[in-house]
């Protein structure tokens, strides 16, 4: 399958404040990510990685520069237009799972379908699709469980299933193992690696070099600029899989 560009940023800037209080959270960031890539974004506190993540995820707009997502320039879209892009093209995985309490795993996974105005599905099709996604992440037997009845790793699997349900062109993972112990974290990263092997395009923010080693390359930010880009090698995930077997 021919690759195409999913993410292209050109001299991206984000300025907060005014006058002497102006702070450049991003200062001329240009990146290029194609279909099927698994990329990590790292950097110390204040480096701009969260700001970049929010712009790439269409949660905020840049002050300057351009952001082209899947061939569409989204740099100047308003909040309503960005929300439509998010629901149609992006699946989110959050550190804190962001699941609705007292709501089953199946219902949590179905939530994005309620806002899909393009593919109107019957209730039966929505249930079947959500059950399929939960099976894909290894939770076929837990579809009627509520978040408080699931472990942290299982809750994150529900969140991953929810991120996949609209068949997004891009998965954004924000510290997806941040609330998990090392064993559960390795299991989640192995799952993300499997999804990547199946063709998913994933961009992940992490502070952990070991977690970043699952990806193909890591973009290091410092002071709002790209400091360096490290290529992790095709077999880095094998070291992580060995860790999970300990």
XYZ file of C-alpha atoms in Angstrom:
246
model
C 0.000 0.000 0.000
C 1.371 3.377 -1.035
C 2.214 5.670 1.836
C 0.796 9.137 2.150
C 1.512 12.024 4.470
C -0.723 12.105 7.559
C 1.002 14.923 9.483
C 2.956 17.829 8.055
C 3.784 20.921 10.070
C 5.614 23.883 8.571
C 7.325 26.379 10.915
C 4.687 25.827 13.575
C 4.598 28.410 16.370
C 2.461 28.845 19.457
C 2.717 32.054 21.490
C 1.153 32.567 24.907
C 0.768 35.963 26.555
C 1.407 39.453 25.196
C 4.157 42.060 25.251
C 6.965 41.318 27.687
C 5.017 38.303 28.930
C 5.079 36.553 25.547
C 6.290 32.967 25.689
C 6.958 30.845 22.616
C 5.779 27.363 23.550
C 6.592 26.269 19.992
C 9.140 28.054 17.846
C 9.300 26.937 14.213
C 8.547 23.217 14.496
C 8.460 21.312 11.185
C 7.727 17.564 11.189
C 6.568 15.000 8.668
C 4.781 11.734 9.546
C 3.484 9.216 7.016
C 0.855 6.488 7.225
C 1.883 3.507 9.302
C 4.523 5.299 11.364
C 4.827 5.016 15.141
C 6.466 8.181 16.497
C 7.195 9.353 20.035
C 7.480 12.970 21.190
C 9.690 13.584 24.216
C 11.106 16.537 26.075
C 11.568 18.016 29.559
C 8.859 20.027 31.275
C 8.290 23.235 29.331
C 9.748 21.827 26.110
C 6.504 22.269 24.178
C 5.565 18.615 23.781
C 2.065 18.999 25.265
C 1.446 22.116 23.167
C 2.514 20.250 20.040
C 0.326 17.286 20.999
C -2.702 19.568 21.410
C -2.173 21.126 17.994
C -1.568 17.792 16.257
C -4.705 16.468 17.936
C -6.761 19.471 16.760
C -7.440 20.550 20.344
C -5.892 23.979 19.725
C -4.655 26.126 16.840
C -1.136 27.338 16.153
C -0.269 31.022 16.357
C 1.732 30.762 13.143
C 2.851 28.258 10.561
C 0.768 25.544 8.948
C -0.586 22.186 10.023
C -1.745 19.822 7.284
C -3.579 16.726 8.529
C -4.248 13.961 6.026
C -3.999 16.413 3.144
C -6.211 19.091 4.726
C -4.862 22.400 6.056
C -6.448 22.695 9.504
C -4.325 25.610 10.731
C -7.115 28.201 10.717
C -10.197 26.105 11.470
C -12.516 27.267 14.251
C -13.447 25.172 17.308
C -16.517 23.610 15.700
C -14.587 22.636 12.569
C -11.720 21.237 14.631
C -14.173 19.160 16.675
C -15.548 17.643 13.464
C -12.023 16.819 12.281
C -11.182 15.226 15.642
C -14.206 12.964 15.602
C -13.675 11.924 12.004
C -9.910 11.484 11.810
C -8.336 11.153 15.267
C -8.548 8.543 18.008
C -7.357 9.569 21.484
C -5.726 7.539 24.237
C -5.281 9.475 27.490
C -3.128 8.828 30.543
C -6.186 8.843 32.824
C -8.347 6.722 30.452
C -11.241 9.253 30.496
C -13.921 6.587 30.779
C -17.427 7.377 31.972
C -18.075 5.834 35.419
C -21.106 3.606 36.008
C -21.098 2.921 32.266
C -20.163 -0.411 30.711
C -17.057 -0.949 28.619
C -19.323 -1.492 25.614
C -21.126 1.822 26.134
C -17.842 3.690 26.646
C -16.472 2.341 23.378
C -19.652 3.289 21.495
C -19.528 6.941 22.586
C -17.714 8.345 19.499
C -20.340 6.793 17.231
C -22.998 9.048 18.734
C -21.252 12.080 17.236
C -20.614 10.557 13.809
C -22.973 12.373 11.457
C -21.445 10.835 8.321
C -21.781 7.098 8.983
C -25.192 6.754 10.573
C -25.387 3.261 12.027
C -28.252 1.355 13.598
C -28.087 0.568 17.310
C -27.386 -3.074 16.469
C -24.442 -2.138 14.232
C -23.010 0.194 16.884
C -23.138 -2.565 19.495
C -21.588 -5.096 17.114
C -18.774 -2.720 16.160
C -17.993 -1.845 19.789
C -17.943 -5.529 20.740
C -15.574 -6.181 17.826
C -13.201 -3.453 19.029
C -13.221 -4.809 22.592
C -12.436 -8.283 21.263
C -9.556 -6.780 19.286
C -7.973 -5.451 22.492
C -8.543 -8.693 24.392
C -11.631 -7.743 26.413
C -14.336 -9.856 24.772
C -15.331 -11.231 28.183
C -15.491 -7.822 29.863
C -17.880 -5.853 27.669
C -20.505 -5.446 30.402
C -18.030 -4.488 33.129
C -17.900 -0.904 34.407
C -14.581 0.938 34.862
C -14.458 0.369 38.624
C -14.650 -3.381 37.941
C -11.596 -3.296 35.672
C -7.873 -2.994 36.359
C -5.961 0.040 35.135
C -4.564 -1.912 32.205
C -8.030 -3.134 31.264
C -9.431 0.390 31.468
C -6.706 1.565 29.092
C -7.641 -1.258 26.711
C -11.215 0.022 26.727
C -9.867 3.491 25.923
C -7.845 2.049 23.038
C -10.916 0.263 21.683
C -12.815 3.565 21.859
C -9.989 5.306 19.980
C -10.181 2.715 17.198
C -13.930 2.568 16.681
C -14.212 5.335 14.078
C -11.289 3.910 12.059
C -9.192 7.080 12.499
C -6.292 8.017 10.244
C -4.277 8.966 13.348
C -4.074 7.706 16.928
C -2.835 10.202 19.506
C -1.551 8.647 22.731
C -0.790 11.034 25.601
C 1.360 9.253 28.235
C -0.706 6.057 27.726
C 1.218 4.126 30.402
C 1.585 6.978 32.888
C -0.939 5.577 35.386
C 0.092 1.928 35.034
C 2.625 -0.339 36.727
C 5.512 -1.554 34.570
C 3.922 -4.906 33.671
C 0.600 -3.351 32.629
C 2.478 -0.591 30.828
C 4.467 -3.122 28.794
C 1.241 -4.958 27.922
C -0.336 -1.734 26.651
C 2.761 -0.882 24.636
C 2.806 -4.369 23.122
C -0.825 -3.823 22.105
C 0.018 -0.464 20.525
C 2.917 -2.122 18.733
C 0.512 -4.777 17.374
C -1.847 -2.060 16.132
C 1.091 -0.338 14.470
C 2.071 -3.621 12.797
C -1.494 -3.794 11.465
C -1.054 -0.388 9.826
C -2.112 2.170 12.466
C -0.407 5.575 12.492
C 0.413 6.457 16.108
C 1.908 9.591 17.673
C 2.683 9.267 21.375
C 3.878 11.701 24.014
C 5.967 10.090 26.747
C 8.625 11.031 29.272
C 9.966 7.461 29.494
C 12.838 6.464 27.147
C 11.964 2.773 27.530
C 8.393 3.436 26.396
C 9.696 5.548 23.514
C 11.865 2.607 22.395
C 8.739 0.850 21.141
C 8.429 3.467 18.403
C 10.289 3.843 15.115
C 11.640 7.287 15.928
C 11.563 9.814 18.734
C 11.264 13.558 18.228
C 13.014 15.351 21.099
C 11.843 18.886 21.880
C 13.596 21.531 23.960
C 12.545 25.151 24.448
C 9.889 24.881 21.753
C 12.272 23.613 19.075
C 13.227 20.211 17.719
C 16.482 19.313 19.471
C 17.047 16.004 17.675
C 15.279 13.065 16.041
C 16.405 9.579 17.082
C 15.664 6.503 14.963
C 15.016 3.630 17.342
C 15.501 0.688 14.982
C 13.062 -1.935 13.774
C 13.714 -4.414 16.588
C 13.532 -2.165 19.641
C 10.134 -3.580 20.620
C 11.718 -7.013 21.175
C 13.679 -5.702 24.145
C 10.453 -4.354 25.614
C 8.678 -7.673 25.067
C 11.466 -9.421 26.973
C 10.924 -6.961 29.844
C 7.226 -7.865 29.955
C 8.139 -11.550 30.311
C 10.174 -10.988 33.454
